[in-house]
Structures are given as structure tokens and as C-alpha cells.
Amino acid sequence: MKRILPLLLLIGWAATAQNVIPGRLDSTFLIGTGFEDNMDALAIQPDGKILVAGQGDDYQGVPIKRIIRLNEDGTPDPTFSGPNLLIYENYNKIALQPDGKILALSHYTVNVNSTDIYNHFKRMNSDGSIDATFNAGGTGVVETIYSRIENMVVQPDGKIIIGGQFTQYNGVARKNIARLNADGTLDTTFVVGTGLNSSVDALCLQPDGKLIVSGDFSSYNGSFAPDLIRLNTDGSLDTTFTPSLAEGVGTVGIQSNGNIVITGGFSTISGVTRNRIAILNPNGVLINDGNVPPGPTSASNDAILDFVIQPDDKILIGGYFTQWGGVTKRCIVRLNANGFPDSTFNPISGANWMVWEIKAYPGDRYVIAGGFSTYDGVSQKYIARINGLASIETPTGSSAQTVCGTGTLASLSVTGTSIKWYDAPTDGNLLPSTTPLVNGTTYYASQTVSGNESTTRLTVTVTLTSSITPEFTQVGPICSGASGYSLPTTSTNGITGTWSPALNNTATTTYTFTPTAGQCATTAMMSITVNSNTAPTFTQVAAICSGATLSALPTTSNNGITGSWSPALNNTATTTYTFTPTAGQCATTATMSITVNSNTAPTFTQVAEICSGATLSALPTTSNNGITGSWSPALNNTATTTYTFTPTAGQCATTATMSITVNSNTAPTFTQVAAICSGATLSALPTTSNNGITGSWSPALNNTATMTYTFTPSAGQC
């Protein structure tokens, strides 16, 4: 009869010991003299206590009933006492139900307390006493001495699948496989039909609830199904599972990617060399990349008796062999996920005899049981605990963390790799990083390195504080292009931080204030309005003549903008004036250029002197250079007078003056001609007076009559 034990899948524990070497003894597990005979079966309780069963009748020199419960340190648990057994009876398999009750298989009909019969299968309470309610009144498996329940697997709902060599359960036909309710009664919803035509060696429950079965059979419910099959949750054959042919399949396990590890007495799988171990894909087909993983090579009767799959998918194997692939490996070896030896697993010499069963233990450790009496050369009778992985340290971080406002687990500060959060220091529920934080709650963080999770967890107690909203004095609207304003980096209620984006004085913009890290404050926003600038408009001042009166420029534009002009008005030169709007108005400056034309001096032909009383022609109203205007005062031909020419308005010209000389008239003086006698000779009168006036006399001289003669000065003399 093959000695095959089912696989226990690991659930990701991490080492607590420091400086451990994978494959070496766990020095904290002290068994003293150990057991006095082989131990075959193991079960690990959630609290770390270890159930051990087999052929041993004493532990550390104290009698036991072939089953015992050990504390974590290897000392016996005094709260557990197993039942009486038949002299030839020993347990070949034990398992735990979700409620902590203990299931036990035996190859013999069990006589408890010398009176009651429990055929092959019984259940104990957590203290080791028999649970009489299990399959109460049922007959279980009752047949010949050769009938047996070889293996069992417990579903998450507490139901139990059993396999072995039997034809009925509680009197109902069930050929070599059956599913029981949690109370031990037959579950009739698991329909196996005619069942398997030969014995079952191993059972492996997949995460989806389907069941892989291995053994010596060749058919299931009348269908061809050699050695390895998969059943649906209702017991029907899963026809999508088409495994490569392999004889003598024993133990079965599943890797995280769904690949299936099988062991047994085979040397080939569908004609491909595989020495007692092979890896199949999820549909059961051999994975064959051309590389042949080694296997046990010490003797033809080498055997793999049990294995577990670690969280990183490595395979820890126990059995009966002294070499693996030609390298000394005594009864224990670890393979990488691809089936090739793992060089990081380094026991000194391993077990001196066969390893029957391996179970994962918290802290990346493994409990092994079997027929060995030493491990690594140290006395270790029939049980040992070994280190599986190098130690993974607890992540680091503050145990008391304050979080501002609200947050999630992702808000907490923890240093480590692949941080995971839980609601308990051990076991507990895995919490997603999006879990909202609750004030005063304690959370627990582990880290995972290379697929291996730390067992000890960082304790973090959270305090939530109310966040402060930064307050700011609103910046008033500004004019486009304005300068001289900034946003404060400290709020009016004392929160420091920075603003973004950069200030923009050309467009209305909303700015976000981000508090400096370490302050419990929210972001804040401020929108600054940027008003467009209005161009002031004015009525253009007409050109003026230099020196003309220039009225003050208006201090309010046509479109209502107030302001002032510069420079001061200048009526003597063309000048550009700038209008600057009064502060607080969104307006641009404006300019106005006022043309100042230079004045032209009118020119005239000088009027010649005249004699007082002479005719004086009107002065010209247009100057020689085209300036029109008028003269004042009125012409005076009796006195020398200066006249002013005033240009007609609208002409840029100066006044002009002209002085017209009026000479006073001189009375010519003559020597009086003496009286003559009529007819006497009368000499011509002098044409030049005694005082130099030239002229002529009229009428003609008359020497016959007394005459008055008039002297008329020659023209041009006054």
C-alpha cells in the first residue's frame, strides 16, 4: 500500500527568527527525547499548536495515546488528551475543521474506550475527547480489514471529502470516494455514480472548489480516467481536464499560477522523462520546455512521500532518498517553481530516514514528521521544525501616526517592500490599501520580499485630526498688466504653503494654495479678476500759434476716465502730452500732441515821409509776405505817426509797425521887392527863398499893376 499524504497549500507566513538559514533546524522548537516511534500525521492549528499522530506511544518519556498536541516551543499541551486505541491502531491522517474540531483517519477500525467502534474515521473535540455527535448512528466505512480511508480534505464550509479503498459509507454505495457533511453524515449532493474502480491515494482541493484526485484507478463513473482526474463541485467529471498519462500518481499540489505539481512512482509522463515529479499546466498537460528536472537518484525504491508549495511556488519535498540529481540530499529537498533544485535551501545533512509528512508553520517554518531520528546530525526523534526561508524583517515606521482629516491605509508612512495591511497582529483580515482610516484604530503592516511575507507586523495606531482650511484676504480685481501685487505664502490663520500656477496679470486666473507638508490643512483657492484696460479718448486740440492762449486739457476723457496730464502746457512749442489715469481705474495712458505753429512777421514797403497835410494813401491790408490784417490808428497826415498792423485772426503772425513821418511845412522867406513904377523893369523873383526853398512864382510878373505873387515850392519840399 502506498503511503501518500495530501498537500497543504501555504498561506504566506514570514519568518520571525533572525539570521535563519533555509533548511536548518529551528532552534526554538525543543522536543527533548522526542517520540519513541515513527510519527506519520501532522496538523497545524491557527494558534500555532501542533497536532502529531502516528505510532509513538510516548513523548519525552511520558506515555501518550499515539496522538498529542504540542505547544509552539515543542512542550506538550496539557489541555489535550487523546482517546484509547486498539493495540495495532495508529492514525495515518489528521485534519482540522473550521470550528477547531479534529478529524482522524486510521487504517484500522478504531475501538475507543474499549467499547465503541469508529470505523476508520472519527472526530475529536479540541481537548482530544471523542465527539459522539460525528456521524452519530452511522456505520461509516465498514468492510474487510483491507478497506481504508486513505486521505481526506476539508472544504472551507467544513464538508469533508474522503478517498481510499471502500465501497460504501453509512450503507450507501460510494466507490472509493465520497463527500461528507460537516457532521460526518453522507453528502448526497456530491454524486459520484459508480465512483472509481480502484483506490484513491491523494486529494487536492483547488481554489475554485474543484477537486483533483490521484490513485491506482483507471475509470470514474464508467468513463476512462487513468490515475489522475478532476471533479466538479457536484462530483461530476471535469472533462476539460485532460492530463498527460502518468502511472502511479501520488501526491498533488497547485502553484499560484494554477500549474499542478504531481509526484509518484513514474519515470515518464506520456513518454517524456520525468523522475517521480512533474509539473502540469492547469489542464493537466505536461509542461515540457525540453529541460528535464532531476529527481531522486539514490535507488530504485526512492520515493517522494509528501510536499508543500511555498508562497513563492517553490516546492519543499520530503520522502525516502539520499540523492537528488546525483547530489546528496537526505530525505528532504527544495525545488524552485520550475522543478529544478533550489541552491538556497541548505540543510547540513538533512534527515537520516524517511520524512512522511510536511506542514507549513507560521514564520516561514515547516514541521516534518516521519521515521527519522536525527536531522542535521542532531537527535530529533520523528519530528522536527525547520526554517523555510531567510528571515523577512518587519517593515519600519512610527507606531503612532497622525493623519490630517481623512485618509486611507495608503496615507500611512511605512518603509518596506510590498506592504500589506491587516486588522490583527497575526492572521486577521487583509485590508486593501484603499481602506478608510478610523480614528483611534490600530492597523498592522507586513512586508513581502521575493514572495515571502514577514510574520511580525508593524503596529500603527492612527489619530485623525481635523484639517484646517487656509484663509486669505481676497485680492481685489486688478487691471491687465498691473504689477506690485503677490499672494501671501502664509494664510491669515497661520498655514504656510505655495500657490500655483504662477501669477498671471493678463487674464483672470484661479490659484491653488498647497499647504507645506506636515501641516493638517486642506488646499485653498483664490480667483483674481483681471480687468481689461480701457483706452481713454479725447477730442484733439487744434493747432495753435506760438504764444496763443492754450486752454487746460480735460481731466476726464470722453469715455469717462479721470486722470492728469503731463508735462505742463507749453504754448510756445509743439508738445506731446501724456494722460495718466487716476489709480484704481483700468485704463491705459493716452497721448495728445498739440501743434504750436511759429509766428511770421508781416513785412511792408515803408511809406515815404510826407509833408504835413499831404495826401496819405491807405496802408496795405496784405503784407508783402501775404499776411492779411488791419492797421491802427487811422491815418494822420498832419503828424508823424506809428501804425500797428494786426494780423487777421487764424494766421500765425506777429504784429508789425510802421512809422510814417509827417514833416511840418517851412514858410519860404524872401527879401521884399521894392515898389516900382508902372512899366518899370521888374526883375524876376528869386526861385530860391532866403531860407533855401526852391520853387516858382505865379502869376507871371506884371510891371503894370500891383500884383500878389504866390511862391509854390518845388515838389518834395515841405
PDB file of N, CA and C in Angstrom, residues 473-480 486-487 500-501 503-512 525-532:
ATOM      1  N   THR A 473      -7.073  86.950   2.685  1.00  0.00           N
ATOM      2  CA  THR A 473      -7.797  88.155   2.290  1.00  0.00           C
ATOM      3  C   THR A 473      -7.852  88.185   0.769  1.00  0.00           C
ATOM      4  N   GLN A 474      -9.065  88.311   0.261  1.00  0.00           N
ATOM      5  CA  GLN A 474      -9.242  88.279  -1.180  1.00  0.00           C
ATOM      6  C   GLN A 474      -8.488  89.431  -1.851  1.00  0.00           C
ATOM      7  N   VAL A 475      -7.724  89.095  -2.857  1.00  0.00           N
ATOM      8  CA  VAL A 475      -7.056  90.121  -3.655  1.00  0.00           C
ATOM      9  C   VAL A 475      -8.088  90.729  -4.592  1.00  0.00           C
ATOM     10  N   GLY A 476      -8.204  92.061  -4.550  1.00  0.00           N
ATOM     11  CA  GLY A 476      -9.196  92.738  -5.376  1.00  0.00           C
ATOM     12  C   GLY A 476      -8.873  92.627  -6.852  1.00  0.00           C
ATOM     13  N   PRO A 477      -9.844  92.973  -7.670  1.00  0.00           N
ATOM     14  CA  PRO A 477      -9.604  92.931  -9.117  1.00  0.00           C
ATOM     15  C   PRO A 477      -8.422  93.819  -9.481  1.00  0.00           C
ATOM     16  N   ILE A 478      -7.675  93.413 -10.448  1.00  0.00           N
ATOM     17  CA  ILE A 478      -6.555  94.211 -10.935  1.00  0.00           C
ATOM     18  C   ILE A 478      -6.767  94.502 -12.406  1.00  0.00           C
ATOM     19  N   CYS A 479      -6.018  95.488 -12.864  1.00  0.00           N
ATOM     20  CA  CYS A 479      -6.076  95.827 -14.279  1.00  0.00           C
ATOM     21  C   CYS A 479      -5.023  95.010 -15.018  1.00  0.00           C
ATOM     22  N   SER A 480      -5.345  94.612 -16.220  1.00  0.00           N
ATOM     23  CA  SER A 480      -4.413  93.828 -17.014  1.00  0.00           C
ATOM     24  C   SER A 480      -3.068  94.531 -17.087  1.00  0.00           C
ATOM     25  N   SER A 486       1.079  90.375  -4.918  1.00  0.00           N
ATOM     26  CA  SER A 486       1.538  88.996  -4.750  1.00  0.00           C
ATOM     27  C   SER A 486       0.570  88.274  -3.838  1.00  0.00           C
ATOM     28  N   LEU A 487       0.652  86.932  -3.868  1.00  0.00           N
ATOM     29  CA  LEU A 487      -0.174  86.121  -2.977  1.00  0.00           C
ATOM     30  C   LEU A 487       0.653  85.749  -1.757  1.00  0.00           C
ATOM     31  N   SER A 500      -0.073  77.966  -6.936  1.00  0.00           N
ATOM     32  CA  SER A 500       0.145  77.621  -8.336  1.00  0.00           C
ATOM     33  C   SER A 500      -1.162  77.870  -9.086  1.00  0.00           C
ATOM     34  N   PRO A 501      -1.070  78.218 -10.368  1.00  0.00           N
ATOM     35  CA  PRO A 501       0.132  78.407 -11.168  1.00  0.00           C
ATOM     36  C   PRO A 501       0.790  79.742 -10.858  1.00  0.00           C
ATOM     37  N   LEU A 503       1.717  83.638 -11.043  1.00  0.00           N
ATOM     38  CA  LEU A 503       0.818  84.780 -11.187  1.00  0.00           C
ATOM     39  C   LEU A 503       0.730  85.225 -12.641  1.00  0.00           C
ATOM     40  N   ASN A 504      -0.483  85.564 -13.040  1.00  0.00           N
ATOM     41  CA  ASN A 504      -0.742  85.999 -14.414  1.00  0.00           C
ATOM     42  C   ASN A 504      -1.508  87.311 -14.344  1.00  0.00           C
ATOM     43  N   ASN A 505      -0.857  88.413 -14.747  1.00  0.00           N
ATOM     44  CA  ASN A 505      -1.516  89.715 -14.637  1.00  0.00           C
ATOM     45  C   ASN A 505      -2.209  90.138 -15.930  1.00  0.00           C
ATOM     46  N   THR A 506      -2.434  89.145 -16.812  1.00  0.00           N
ATOM     47  CA  THR A 506      -3.097  89.475 -18.080  1.00  0.00           C
ATOM     48  C   THR A 506      -4.448  88.789 -18.241  1.00  0.00           C
ATOM     49  N   ALA A 507      -4.766  87.826 -17.368  1.00  0.00           N
ATOM     50  CA  ALA A 507      -6.042  87.110 -17.507  1.00  0.00           C
ATOM     51  C   ALA A 507      -6.547  86.702 -16.132  1.00  0.00           C
ATOM     52  N   THR A 508      -7.862  86.674 -15.968  1.00  0.00           N
ATOM     53  CA  THR A 508      -8.474  86.197 -14.722  1.00  0.00           C
ATOM     54  C   THR A 508      -8.064  84.746 -14.502  1.00  0.00           C
ATOM     55  N   THR A 509      -7.532  84.407 -13.317  1.00  0.00           N
ATOM     56  CA  THR A 509      -6.968  83.080 -13.054  1.00  0.00           C
ATOM     57  C   THR A 509      -7.349  82.633 -11.651  1.00  0.00           C
ATOM     58  N   THR A 510      -7.611  81.302 -11.518  1.00  0.00           N
ATOM     59  CA  THR A 510      -7.849  80.709 -10.202  1.00  0.00           C
ATOM     60  C   THR A 510      -6.555  80.051  -9.733  1.00  0.00           C
ATOM     61  N   TYR A 511      -6.113  80.413  -8.549  1.00  0.00           N
ATOM     62  CA  TYR A 511      -4.860  79.910  -7.990  1.00  0.00           C
ATOM     63  C   TYR A 511      -5.160  78.940  -6.851  1.00  0.00           C
ATOM     64  N   THR A 512      -4.325  77.882  -6.750  1.00  0.00           N
ATOM     65  CA  THR A 512      -4.488  76.866  -5.704  1.00  0.00           C
ATOM     66  C   THR A 512      -3.344  76.975  -4.706  1.00  0.00           C
ATOM     67  N   MET A 525      -8.339  77.917  -2.626  1.00  0.00           N
ATOM     68  CA  MET A 525      -8.290  78.520  -3.946  1.00  0.00           C
ATOM     69  C   MET A 525      -8.678  79.990  -3.865  1.00  0.00           C
ATOM     70  N   MET A 526      -8.127  80.780  -4.759  1.00  0.00           N
ATOM     71  CA  MET A 526      -8.500  82.181  -4.869  1.00  0.00           C
ATOM     72  C   MET A 526      -8.481  82.545  -6.347  1.00  0.00           C
ATOM     73  N   SER A 527      -9.559  83.175  -6.767  1.00  0.00           N
ATOM     74  CA  SER A 527      -9.636  83.639  -8.146  1.00  0.00           C
ATOM     75  C   SER A 527      -9.385  85.142  -8.151  1.00  0.00           C
ATOM     76  N   ILE A 528      -8.420  85.576  -8.934  1.00  0.00           N
ATOM     77  CA  ILE A 528      -8.101  87.001  -9.053  1.00  0.00           C
ATOM     78  C   ILE A 528      -8.599  87.487 -10.407  1.00  0.00           C
ATOM     79  N   THR A 529      -9.506  88.478 -10.334  1.00  0.00           N
ATOM     80  CA  THR A 529     -10.086  89.019 -11.558  1.00  0.00           C
ATOM     81  C   THR A 529      -9.125  90.019 -12.187  1.00  0.00           C
ATOM     82  N   VAL A 530      -8.860  89.839 -13.455  1.00  0.00           N
ATOM     83  CA  VAL A 530      -8.021  90.769 -14.210  1.00  0.00           C
ATOM     84  C   VAL A 530      -8.915  91.459 -15.235  1.00  0.00           C
ATOM     85  N   ASN A 531      -9.151  92.757 -15.004  1.00  0.00           N
ATOM     86  CA  ASN A 531      -9.998  93.524 -15.919  1.00  0.00           C
ATOM     87  C   ASN A 531      -9.167  94.070 -17.068  1.00  0.00           C
ATOM     88  N   SER A 532      -9.757  94.075 -18.263  1.00  0.00           N
ATOM     89  CA  SER A 532      -9.048  94.628 -19.414  1.00  0.00           C
ATOM     90  C   SER A 532      -8.985  96.144 -19.293  1.00  0.00           C
TER      91      SER A 532
END
